[in-house]
């Protein structure tokens, strides 16, 4: 676990934690799938063999896969207008035909393979439960990308030109999935066991949630360093508000790292018998990231002040006509002025630009929103002992009354 964590940190530090769907992350999704192969197979050895063969194929051939389990947005108040879900429209002896769409398949235009997963949801039908893989050039598979967030002028943008991971819709227009690419299907015309589906889905995803939190801790470290650098270059380190900002970010980083430490040092047995980081502290960390991230970005905006909006670049400072004026009025005799400008441009990319806005949305939603994660965490938490302690001390039973007497 420690060696794998070092690999996660190594790659996360190359981007400051802003690249959430690099091949290293995709590989750990594949590990989760491989780990759950016998659960997904549910007695069908062919499905388990398919998963193992696909896992080895993408590993040994160094293929990149995208994945998607989010469905196309819909108006829940108008069921008649519902576009429907990705589903099986034909079951054949040699495979299945699927039709529908998935949304937010990050890095799809660069991927070699698509991995299809199904997350549990109310009223799901047997034909909508799909675990499979396809090459991205499969006939009838279409990729529709969102607008690029790379600015027209890449100068002065330290992150956006290099780390904009394109998200895409993936449409399956009656696409054939051969038998050897199927990992799990639900028997036709039978009720779906939501608990079993949830166990399969989260059994795969729990590995990825560890990666997500580890990467997020690196981003928190970046944000703390950025805030401290801005405070130093703006002469605000003695400001009580600055101390509060730095303390807030540092405590959040320390808490996240503590939860990661506990998860990695109190592992659980996975489906296939491997040691897996404990999902409970990982989920607690994910909730903390979702709750605190927007506030941290706002604190950095406030620390930066209006200078975050416009910071001179080399093209202005070195301009033959206005360069001397820009240097005189914005840099003065500060030998570190260019460093200050660079930090403010980094702050812009992370907190204000469209790239930064997408980053915020990614952190808030890429592994389920706050309410979903809080619900999952409560399911993992035994509240009985805490409730008993409160009941005892309230004097609801004699044990609590006697305890209070002894204390007094």
GROMACS .gro file of C-alpha atoms in nm:
model
  408
    1UNK     CA    1   0.000   0.000   0.000
    2UNK     CA    2   0.281   0.240   0.087
    3UNK     CA    3   0.460   0.178  -0.241
    4UNK     CA    4   0.139   0.236  -0.437
    5UNK     CA    5   0.079   0.557  -0.241
    6UNK     CA    6   0.426   0.680  -0.334
    7UNK     CA    7   0.338   0.626  -0.700
    8UNK     CA    8   0.014   0.823  -0.660
    9UNK     CA    9   0.201   1.109  -0.492
   10UNK     CA   10   0.474   1.108  -0.756
   11UNK     CA   11   0.231   1.159  -1.042
   12UNK     CA   12   0.008   1.400  -0.849
   13UNK     CA   13   0.303   1.627  -0.777
   14UNK     CA   14   0.377   1.661  -1.147
   15UNK     CA   15   0.050   1.856  -1.184
   16UNK     CA   16  -0.010   1.981  -0.831
   17UNK     CA   17  -0.301   1.741  -0.803
   18UNK     CA   18  -0.509   1.903  -1.079
   19UNK     CA   19  -0.495   1.601  -1.313
   20UNK     CA   20  -0.760   1.366  -1.183
   21UNK     CA   21  -0.785   1.115  -1.466
   22UNK     CA   22  -0.427   1.039  -1.559
   23UNK     CA   23  -0.338   0.680  -1.660
   24UNK     CA   24  -0.225   0.610  -1.303
   25UNK     CA   25  -0.582   0.667  -1.183
   26UNK     CA   26  -0.733   0.462  -1.463
   27UNK     CA   27  -0.501   0.176  -1.369
   28UNK     CA   28  -0.638   0.164  -1.015
   29UNK     CA   29  -0.995   0.147  -1.154
   30UNK     CA   30  -0.880  -0.157  -1.349
   31UNK     CA   31  -0.736  -0.304  -1.032
   32UNK     CA   32  -1.074  -0.263  -0.864
   33UNK     CA   33  -1.243  -0.440  -1.153
   34UNK     CA   34  -0.991  -0.724  -1.140
   35UNK     CA   35  -1.029  -0.750  -0.763
   36UNK     CA   36  -1.409  -0.787  -0.799
   37UNK     CA   37  -1.401  -1.024  -1.097
   38UNK     CA   38  -1.546  -1.326  -0.914
   39UNK     CA   39  -1.819  -1.117  -0.752
   40UNK     CA   40  -1.919  -0.972  -1.089
   41UNK     CA   41  -1.902  -1.316  -1.247
   42UNK     CA   42  -2.160  -1.443  -0.996
   43UNK     CA   43  -2.087  -1.801  -1.097
   44UNK     CA   44  -2.027  -1.726  -1.467
   45UNK     CA   45  -1.660  -1.818  -1.510
   46UNK     CA   46  -1.654  -1.668  -1.860
   47UNK     CA   47  -1.714  -1.321  -1.717
   48UNK     CA   48  -1.433  -1.363  -1.465
   49UNK     CA   49  -1.203  -1.480  -1.746
   50UNK     CA   50  -1.309  -1.183  -1.960
   51UNK     CA   51  -1.216  -0.939  -1.684
   52UNK     CA   52  -0.878  -1.101  -1.630
   53UNK     CA   53  -0.801  -1.108  -2.003
   54UNK     CA   54  -0.900  -0.742  -2.045
   55UNK     CA   55  -0.703  -0.638  -1.735
   56UNK     CA   56  -0.388  -0.805  -1.870
   57UNK     CA   57  -0.446  -0.662  -2.218
   58UNK     CA   58  -0.466  -0.297  -2.109
   59UNK     CA   59  -0.178  -0.346  -1.864
   60UNK     CA   60   0.061  -0.523  -2.098
   61UNK     CA   61  -0.020  -0.310  -2.403
   62UNK     CA   62  -0.014   0.012  -2.196
   63UNK     CA   63  -0.361   0.111  -2.312
   64UNK     CA   64  -0.552   0.404  -2.167
   65UNK     CA   65  -0.920   0.366  -2.088
   66UNK     CA   66  -1.187   0.614  -2.001
   67UNK     CA   67  -1.488   0.521  -1.798
   68UNK     CA   68  -1.828   0.669  -1.725
   69UNK     CA   69  -2.114   0.576  -1.498
   70UNK     CA   70  -2.297   0.910  -1.486
   71UNK     CA   71  -2.611   0.926  -1.700
   72UNK     CA   72  -2.725   1.206  -1.927
   73UNK     CA   73  -2.890   1.496  -1.738
   74UNK     CA   74  -3.268   1.487  -1.734
   75UNK     CA   75  -3.570   1.679  -1.602
   76UNK     CA   76  -3.683   1.459  -1.315
   77UNK     CA   77  -4.014   1.645  -1.291
   78UNK     CA   78  -4.109   1.545  -1.644
   79UNK     CA   79  -4.082   1.165  -1.682
   80UNK     CA   80  -4.247   1.175  -2.024
   81UNK     CA   81  -3.948   1.366  -2.162
   82UNK     CA   82  -3.690   1.130  -2.010
   83UNK     CA   83  -3.432   1.030  -2.276
   84UNK     CA   84  -3.379   0.696  -2.107
   85UNK     CA   85  -3.062   0.522  -1.995
   86UNK     CA   86  -2.791   0.318  -2.162
   87UNK     CA   87  -2.940  -0.029  -2.188
   88UNK     CA   88  -2.947  -0.359  -2.371
   89UNK     CA   89  -3.179  -0.353  -2.671
   90UNK     CA   90  -3.092  -0.698  -2.802
   91UNK     CA   91  -2.947  -1.012  -2.640
   92UNK     CA   92  -2.779  -1.242  -2.892
   93UNK     CA   93  -2.588  -1.568  -2.871
   94UNK     CA   94  -2.264  -1.389  -2.961
   95UNK     CA   95  -2.316  -1.077  -2.744
   96UNK     CA   96  -2.548  -0.785  -2.680
   97UNK     CA   97  -2.650  -0.465  -2.857
   98UNK     CA   98  -2.663  -0.152  -2.639
   99UNK     CA   99  -2.817   0.189  -2.701
  100UNK     CA  100  -2.803   0.511  -2.502
  101UNK     CA  101  -2.548   0.752  -2.360
  102UNK     CA  102  -2.314   0.818  -2.070
  103UNK     CA  103  -2.188   1.159  -1.966
  104UNK     CA  104  -1.862   1.296  -1.830
  105UNK     CA  105  -1.619   1.044  -1.971
  106UNK     CA  106  -1.299   1.233  -1.890
  107UNK     CA  107  -1.003   1.198  -2.132
  108UNK     CA  108  -1.232   1.009  -2.373
  109UNK     CA  109  -1.081   1.164  -2.690
  110UNK     CA  110  -0.736   1.036  -2.590
  111UNK     CA  111  -0.842   0.691  -2.471
  112UNK     CA  112  -0.799   0.351  -2.636
  113UNK     CA  113  -1.076   0.175  -2.444
  114UNK     CA  114  -1.410   0.252  -2.279
  115UNK     CA  115  -1.498   0.081  -1.953
  116UNK     CA  116  -1.870   0.075  -1.878
  117UNK     CA  117  -1.985   0.058  -1.516
  118UNK     CA  118  -2.331   0.083  -1.361
  119UNK     CA  119  -2.395   0.265  -1.035
  120UNK     CA  120  -2.703   0.180  -0.828
  121UNK     CA  121  -3.007   0.407  -0.861
  122UNK     CA  122  -3.380   0.377  -0.790
  123UNK     CA  123  -3.598   0.182  -1.033
  124UNK     CA  124  -3.308   0.046  -1.236
  125UNK     CA  125  -3.407  -0.237  -1.470
  126UNK     CA  126  -3.226  -0.555  -1.566
  127UNK     CA  127  -3.138  -0.428  -1.914
  128UNK     CA  128  -2.973  -0.117  -1.764
  129UNK     CA  129  -2.717  -0.312  -1.557
  130UNK     CA  130  -2.404  -0.320  -1.769
  131UNK     CA  131  -2.037  -0.389  -1.695
  132UNK     CA  132  -1.837  -0.414  -2.017
  133UNK     CA  133  -1.547  -0.276  -2.222
  134UNK     CA  134  -1.515  -0.165  -2.583
  135UNK     CA  135  -1.247  -0.012  -2.805
  136UNK     CA  136  -1.311   0.358  -2.858
  137UNK     CA  137  -1.337   0.304  -3.233
  138UNK     CA  138  -1.624   0.056  -3.199
  139UNK     CA  139  -1.885   0.103  -3.470
  140UNK     CA  140  -2.166   0.327  -3.348
  141UNK     CA  141  -1.968   0.475  -3.056
  142UNK     CA  142  -1.957   0.855  -3.071
  143UNK     CA  143  -1.754   1.100  -2.858
  144UNK     CA  144  -1.882   1.458  -2.812
  145UNK     CA  145  -1.638   1.678  -2.618
  146UNK     CA  146  -1.713   1.986  -2.413
  147UNK     CA  147  -1.543   2.314  -2.505
  148UNK     CA  148  -1.171   2.320  -2.440
  149UNK     CA  149  -1.062   2.532  -2.144
  150UNK     CA  150  -0.718   2.603  -2.288
  151UNK     CA  151  -0.692   2.985  -2.326
  152UNK     CA  152  -0.617   3.133  -2.665
  153UNK     CA  153  -0.297   3.281  -2.522
  154UNK     CA  154  -0.117   3.015  -2.322
  155UNK     CA  155   0.135   3.264  -2.186
  156UNK     CA  156   0.078   3.341  -1.821
  157UNK     CA  157  -0.133   3.030  -1.758
  158UNK     CA  158   0.084   2.777  -1.573
  159UNK     CA  159  -0.182   2.504  -1.550
  160UNK     CA  160  -0.469   2.534  -1.799
  161UNK     CA  161  -0.271   2.480  -2.122
  162UNK     CA  162  -0.114   2.161  -1.987
  163UNK     CA  163  -0.376   1.995  -1.767
  164UNK     CA  164  -0.720   2.049  -1.919
  165UNK     CA  165  -0.858   1.694  -1.919
  166UNK     CA  166  -1.133   1.699  -2.178
  167UNK     CA  167  -1.468   1.563  -2.063
  168UNK     CA  168  -1.706   1.411  -2.313
  169UNK     CA  169  -2.044   1.254  -2.371
  170UNK     CA  170  -2.026   0.903  -2.511
  171UNK     CA  171  -2.320   0.793  -2.726
  172UNK     CA  172  -2.377   0.427  -2.808
  173UNK     CA  173  -2.589   0.407  -3.121
  174UNK     CA  174  -2.689   0.039  -3.125
  175UNK     CA  175  -2.334  -0.075  -3.049
  176UNK     CA  176  -2.252  -0.447  -3.048
  177UNK     CA  177  -2.064  -0.580  -2.744
  178UNK     CA  178  -1.922  -0.929  -2.809
  179UNK     CA  179  -1.936  -1.194  -2.539
  180UNK     CA  180  -1.566  -1.169  -2.458
  181UNK     CA  181  -1.611  -0.798  -2.371
  182UNK     CA  182  -1.896  -0.855  -2.124
  183UNK     CA  183  -1.807  -0.850  -1.751
  184UNK     CA  184  -2.151  -0.868  -1.590
  185UNK     CA  185  -2.515  -0.862  -1.698
  186UNK     CA  186  -2.835  -0.901  -1.501
  187UNK     CA  187  -3.075  -1.177  -1.604
  188UNK     CA  188  -3.344  -1.038  -1.833
  189UNK     CA  189  -3.685  -0.951  -1.689
  190UNK     CA  190  -3.585  -1.008  -1.327
  191UNK     CA  191  -3.576  -0.754  -1.040
  192UNK     CA  192  -3.239  -0.593  -0.973
  193UNK     CA  193  -3.087  -0.651  -0.631
  194UNK     CA  194  -2.974  -0.296  -0.549
  195UNK     CA  195  -2.760  -0.413  -0.257
  196UNK     CA  196  -2.567  -0.655  -0.476
  197UNK     CA  197  -2.527  -0.393  -0.749
  198UNK     CA  198  -2.401  -0.143  -0.493
  199UNK     CA  199  -2.153  -0.396  -0.356
  200UNK     CA  200  -2.018  -0.463  -0.706
  201UNK     CA  201  -1.996  -0.097  -0.803
  202UNK     CA  202  -1.840   0.034  -0.482
  203UNK     CA  203  -1.614  -0.269  -0.460
  204UNK     CA  204  -1.455  -0.141  -0.781
  205UNK     CA  205  -1.471   0.229  -0.699
  206UNK     CA  206  -1.338   0.210  -0.341
  207UNK     CA  207  -0.988   0.162  -0.477
  208UNK     CA  208  -1.027   0.476  -0.686
  209UNK     CA  209  -1.159   0.679  -0.391
  210UNK     CA  210  -0.827   0.622  -0.216
  211UNK     CA  211  -0.646   0.759  -0.522
  212UNK     CA  212  -0.883   1.058  -0.533
  213UNK     CA  213  -0.820   1.152  -0.170
  214UNK     CA  214  -0.443   1.104  -0.200
  215UNK     CA  215  -0.436   1.330  -0.506
  216UNK     CA  216  -0.659   1.584  -0.331
  217UNK     CA  217  -0.413   1.599  -0.041
  218UNK     CA  218  -0.140   1.699  -0.287
  219UNK     CA  219  -0.364   1.973  -0.424
  220UNK     CA  220  -0.427   2.094  -0.067
  221UNK     CA  221  -0.052   2.111  -0.018
  222UNK     CA  222  -0.027   2.318  -0.337
  223UNK     CA  223  -0.300   2.554  -0.216
  224UNK     CA  224  -0.131   2.593   0.124
  225UNK     CA  225   0.203   2.667  -0.041
  226UNK     CA  226   0.038   2.912  -0.279
  227UNK     CA  227  -0.134   3.094   0.007
  228UNK     CA  228   0.190   3.115   0.205
  229UNK     CA  229   0.382   3.237  -0.100
  230UNK     CA  230   0.124   3.506  -0.172
  231UNK     CA  231   0.128   3.618   0.191
  232UNK     CA  232   0.507   3.644   0.180
  233UNK     CA  233   0.524   3.835  -0.150
  234UNK     CA  234   0.238   4.066  -0.055
  235UNK     CA  235   0.377   4.142   0.291
  236UNK     CA  236   0.074   4.003   0.469
  237UNK     CA  237   0.229   3.735   0.688
  238UNK     CA  238   0.173   3.934   1.010
  239UNK     CA  239  -0.191   4.000   0.926
  240UNK     CA  240  -0.426   3.811   1.165
  241UNK     CA  241  -0.659   3.733   0.874
  242UNK     CA  242  -0.367   3.576   0.687
  243UNK     CA  243  -0.274   3.365   0.987
  244UNK     CA  244  -0.634   3.245   1.004
  245UNK     CA  245  -0.631   3.156   0.633
  246UNK     CA  246  -0.303   2.965   0.653
  247UNK     CA  247  -0.413   2.785   0.969
  248UNK     CA  248  -0.745   2.684   0.813
  249UNK     CA  249  -0.577   2.529   0.508
  250UNK     CA  250  -0.299   2.368   0.712
  251UNK     CA  251  -0.542   2.206   0.958
  252UNK     CA  252  -0.751   2.072   0.669
  253UNK     CA  253  -0.438   1.930   0.505
  254UNK     CA  254  -0.325   1.772   0.832
  255UNK     CA  255  -0.669   1.618   0.887
  256UNK     CA  256  -0.677   1.477   0.534
  257UNK     CA  257  -0.331   1.327   0.570
  258UNK     CA  258  -0.430   1.176   0.907
  259UNK     CA  259  -0.733   1.010   0.751
  260UNK     CA  260  -0.518   0.874   0.468
  261UNK     CA  261  -0.267   0.743   0.724
  262UNK     CA  262  -0.542   0.564   0.913
  263UNK     CA  263  -0.692   0.421   0.595
  264UNK     CA  264  -0.354   0.287   0.483
  265UNK     CA  265  -0.251   0.150   0.823
  266UNK     CA  266  -0.588  -0.007   0.906
  267UNK     CA  267  -0.661  -0.180   0.575
  268UNK     CA  268  -0.940  -0.426   0.513
  269UNK     CA  269  -0.945  -0.746   0.310
  270UNK     CA  270  -1.069  -0.686  -0.043
  271UNK     CA  271  -1.296  -0.919  -0.241
  272UNK     CA  272  -1.003  -1.124  -0.371
  273UNK     CA  273  -0.802  -1.115  -0.048
  274UNK     CA  274  -0.577  -0.817  -0.114
  275UNK     CA  275  -0.519  -0.548   0.149
  276UNK     CA  276  -0.726  -0.243   0.059
  277UNK     CA  277  -0.712   0.102   0.225
  278UNK     CA  278  -1.002   0.133   0.467
  279UNK     CA  279  -1.302   0.294   0.289
  280UNK     CA  280  -1.443   0.456   0.605
  281UNK     CA  281  -1.166   0.714   0.669
  282UNK     CA  282  -1.135   0.761   0.293
  283UNK     CA  283  -1.503   0.856   0.276
  284UNK     CA  284  -1.463   1.090   0.573
  285UNK     CA  285  -1.174   1.258   0.390
  286UNK     CA  286  -1.379   1.291   0.073
  287UNK     CA  287  -1.656   1.465   0.269
  288UNK     CA  288  -1.403   1.704   0.422
  289UNK     CA  289  -1.263   1.791   0.078
  290UNK     CA  290  -1.607   1.861  -0.064
  291UNK     CA  291  -1.706   2.072   0.237
  292UNK     CA  292  -1.386   2.278   0.260
  293UNK     CA  293  -1.261   2.318  -0.098
  294UNK     CA  294  -1.487   2.607  -0.205
  295UNK     CA  295  -1.400   2.802   0.110
  296UNK     CA  296  -1.026   2.751   0.060
  297UNK     CA  297  -1.046   2.888  -0.293
  298UNK     CA  298  -1.234   3.193  -0.164
  299UNK     CA  299  -0.972   3.249   0.107
  300UNK     CA  300  -0.699   3.251  -0.158
  301UNK     CA  301  -0.897   3.500  -0.369
  302UNK     CA  302  -0.932   3.729  -0.068
  303UNK     CA  303  -0.564   3.692   0.018
  304UNK     CA  304  -0.462   3.777  -0.339
  305UNK     CA  305  -0.678   4.086  -0.361
  306UNK     CA  306  -0.745   4.260  -0.690
  307UNK     CA  307  -0.397   4.174  -0.815
  308UNK     CA  308  -0.524   3.826  -0.898
  309UNK     CA  309  -0.726   3.975  -1.183
  310UNK     CA  310  -0.432   4.131  -1.368
  311UNK     CA  311  -0.069   4.040  -1.317
  312UNK     CA  312   0.194   4.162  -1.568
  313UNK     CA  313   0.355   3.897  -1.782
  314UNK     CA  314   0.690   3.895  -1.956
  315UNK     CA  315   0.524   4.006  -2.279
  316UNK     CA  316   0.426   4.335  -2.109
  317UNK     CA  317   0.735   4.376  -1.892
  318UNK     CA  318   0.964   4.312  -2.190
  319UNK     CA  319   0.763   4.510  -2.444
  320UNK     CA  320   0.981   4.763  -2.632
  321UNK     CA  321   0.730   5.046  -2.590
  322UNK     CA  322   0.557   4.993  -2.255
  323UNK     CA  323   0.795   4.753  -2.079
  324UNK     CA  324   0.979   5.026  -1.888
  325UNK     CA  325   0.651   5.183  -1.776
  326UNK     CA  326   0.508   4.850  -1.663
  327UNK     CA  327   0.822   4.769  -1.468
  328UNK     CA  328   0.832   5.115  -1.310
  329UNK     CA  329   0.469   5.123  -1.200
  330UNK     CA  330   0.402   4.757  -1.116
  331UNK     CA  331   0.739   4.608  -1.018
  332UNK     CA  332   0.924   4.912  -0.893
  333UNK     CA  333   1.245   4.814  -0.718
  334UNK     CA  334   1.106   4.486  -0.583
  335UNK     CA  335   1.348   4.215  -0.699
  336UNK     CA  336   1.080   3.953  -0.634
  337UNK     CA  337   0.802   4.124  -0.828
  338UNK     CA  338   0.811   3.872  -1.113
  339UNK     CA  339   0.774   3.589  -0.863
  340UNK     CA  340   0.472   3.765  -0.712
  341UNK     CA  341   0.316   3.802  -1.054
  342UNK     CA  342   0.375   3.432  -1.124
  343UNK     CA  343   0.207   3.329  -0.798
  344UNK     CA  344  -0.093   3.550  -0.873
  345UNK     CA  345  -0.128   3.395  -1.217
  346UNK     CA  346  -0.118   3.050  -1.060
  347UNK     CA  347  -0.387   3.165  -0.817
  348UNK     CA  348  -0.595   3.285  -1.114
  349UNK     CA  349  -0.574   2.948  -1.288
  350UNK     CA  350  -0.674   2.764  -0.970
  351UNK     CA  351  -0.948   2.989  -0.834
  352UNK     CA  352  -1.091   3.219  -1.102
  353UNK     CA  353  -1.037   3.094  -1.456
  354UNK     CA  354  -1.273   2.852  -1.631
  355UNK     CA  355  -1.007   2.587  -1.573
  356UNK     CA  356  -1.026   2.652  -1.199
  357UNK     CA  357  -1.405   2.643  -1.205
  358UNK     CA  358  -1.398   2.303  -1.371
  359UNK     CA  359  -1.146   2.191  -1.109
  360UNK     CA  360  -1.387   2.293  -0.833
  361UNK     CA  361  -1.676   2.107  -0.997
  362UNK     CA  362  -1.454   1.803  -1.039
  363UNK     CA  363  -1.360   1.794  -0.671
  364UNK     CA  364  -1.722   1.847  -0.565
  365UNK     CA  365  -1.879   1.583  -0.789
  366UNK     CA  366  -1.627   1.336  -0.932
  367UNK     CA  367  -1.690   1.074  -0.662
  368UNK     CA  368  -2.044   1.169  -0.571
  369UNK     CA  369  -2.161   1.489  -0.404
  370UNK     CA  370  -2.158   1.577  -0.036
  371UNK     CA  371  -2.499   1.430   0.043
  372UNK     CA  372  -2.421   1.095  -0.120
  373UNK     CA  373  -2.089   1.062   0.063
  374UNK     CA  374  -2.241   1.164   0.396
  375UNK     CA  375  -2.510   0.901   0.352
  376UNK     CA  376  -2.249   0.636   0.270
  377UNK     CA  377  -2.040   0.736   0.570
  378UNK     CA  378  -2.337   0.701   0.805
  379UNK     CA  379  -2.398   0.352   0.668
  380UNK     CA  380  -2.039   0.263   0.768
  381UNK     CA  381  -2.070   0.418   1.115
  382UNK     CA  382  -2.198   0.238   1.423
  383UNK     CA  383  -2.376   0.504   1.627
  384UNK     CA  384  -2.477   0.262   1.899
  385UNK     CA  385  -2.183   0.318   2.137
  386UNK     CA  386  -2.209   0.696   2.113
  387UNK     CA  387  -2.585   0.684   2.167
  388UNK     CA  388  -2.542   0.458   2.469
  389UNK     CA  389  -2.285   0.692   2.621
  390UNK     CA  390  -2.519   0.990   2.582
  391UNK     CA  391  -2.812   0.792   2.722
  392UNK     CA  392  -2.610   0.676   3.022
  393UNK     CA  393  -2.488   1.024   3.111
  394UNK     CA  394  -2.839   1.165   3.067
  395UNK     CA  395  -2.952   0.926   3.338
  396UNK     CA  396  -3.181   0.731   3.110
  397UNK     CA  397  -3.069   0.409   3.280
  398UNK     CA  398  -2.919   0.332   3.620
  399UNK     CA  399  -2.566   0.288   3.487
  400UNK     CA  400  -2.554   0.655   3.389
  401UNK     CA  401  -2.697   0.769   3.723
  402UNK     CA  402  -2.444   0.567   3.918
  403UNK     CA  403  -2.163   0.697   3.699
  404UNK     CA  404  -2.263   1.057   3.769
  405UNK     CA  405  -2.267   0.987   4.142
  406UNK     CA  406  -1.916   0.847   4.130
  407UNK     CA  407  -1.792   1.150   3.935
  408UNK     CA  408  -1.942   1.385   4.193
   0.00000   0.00000   0.00000
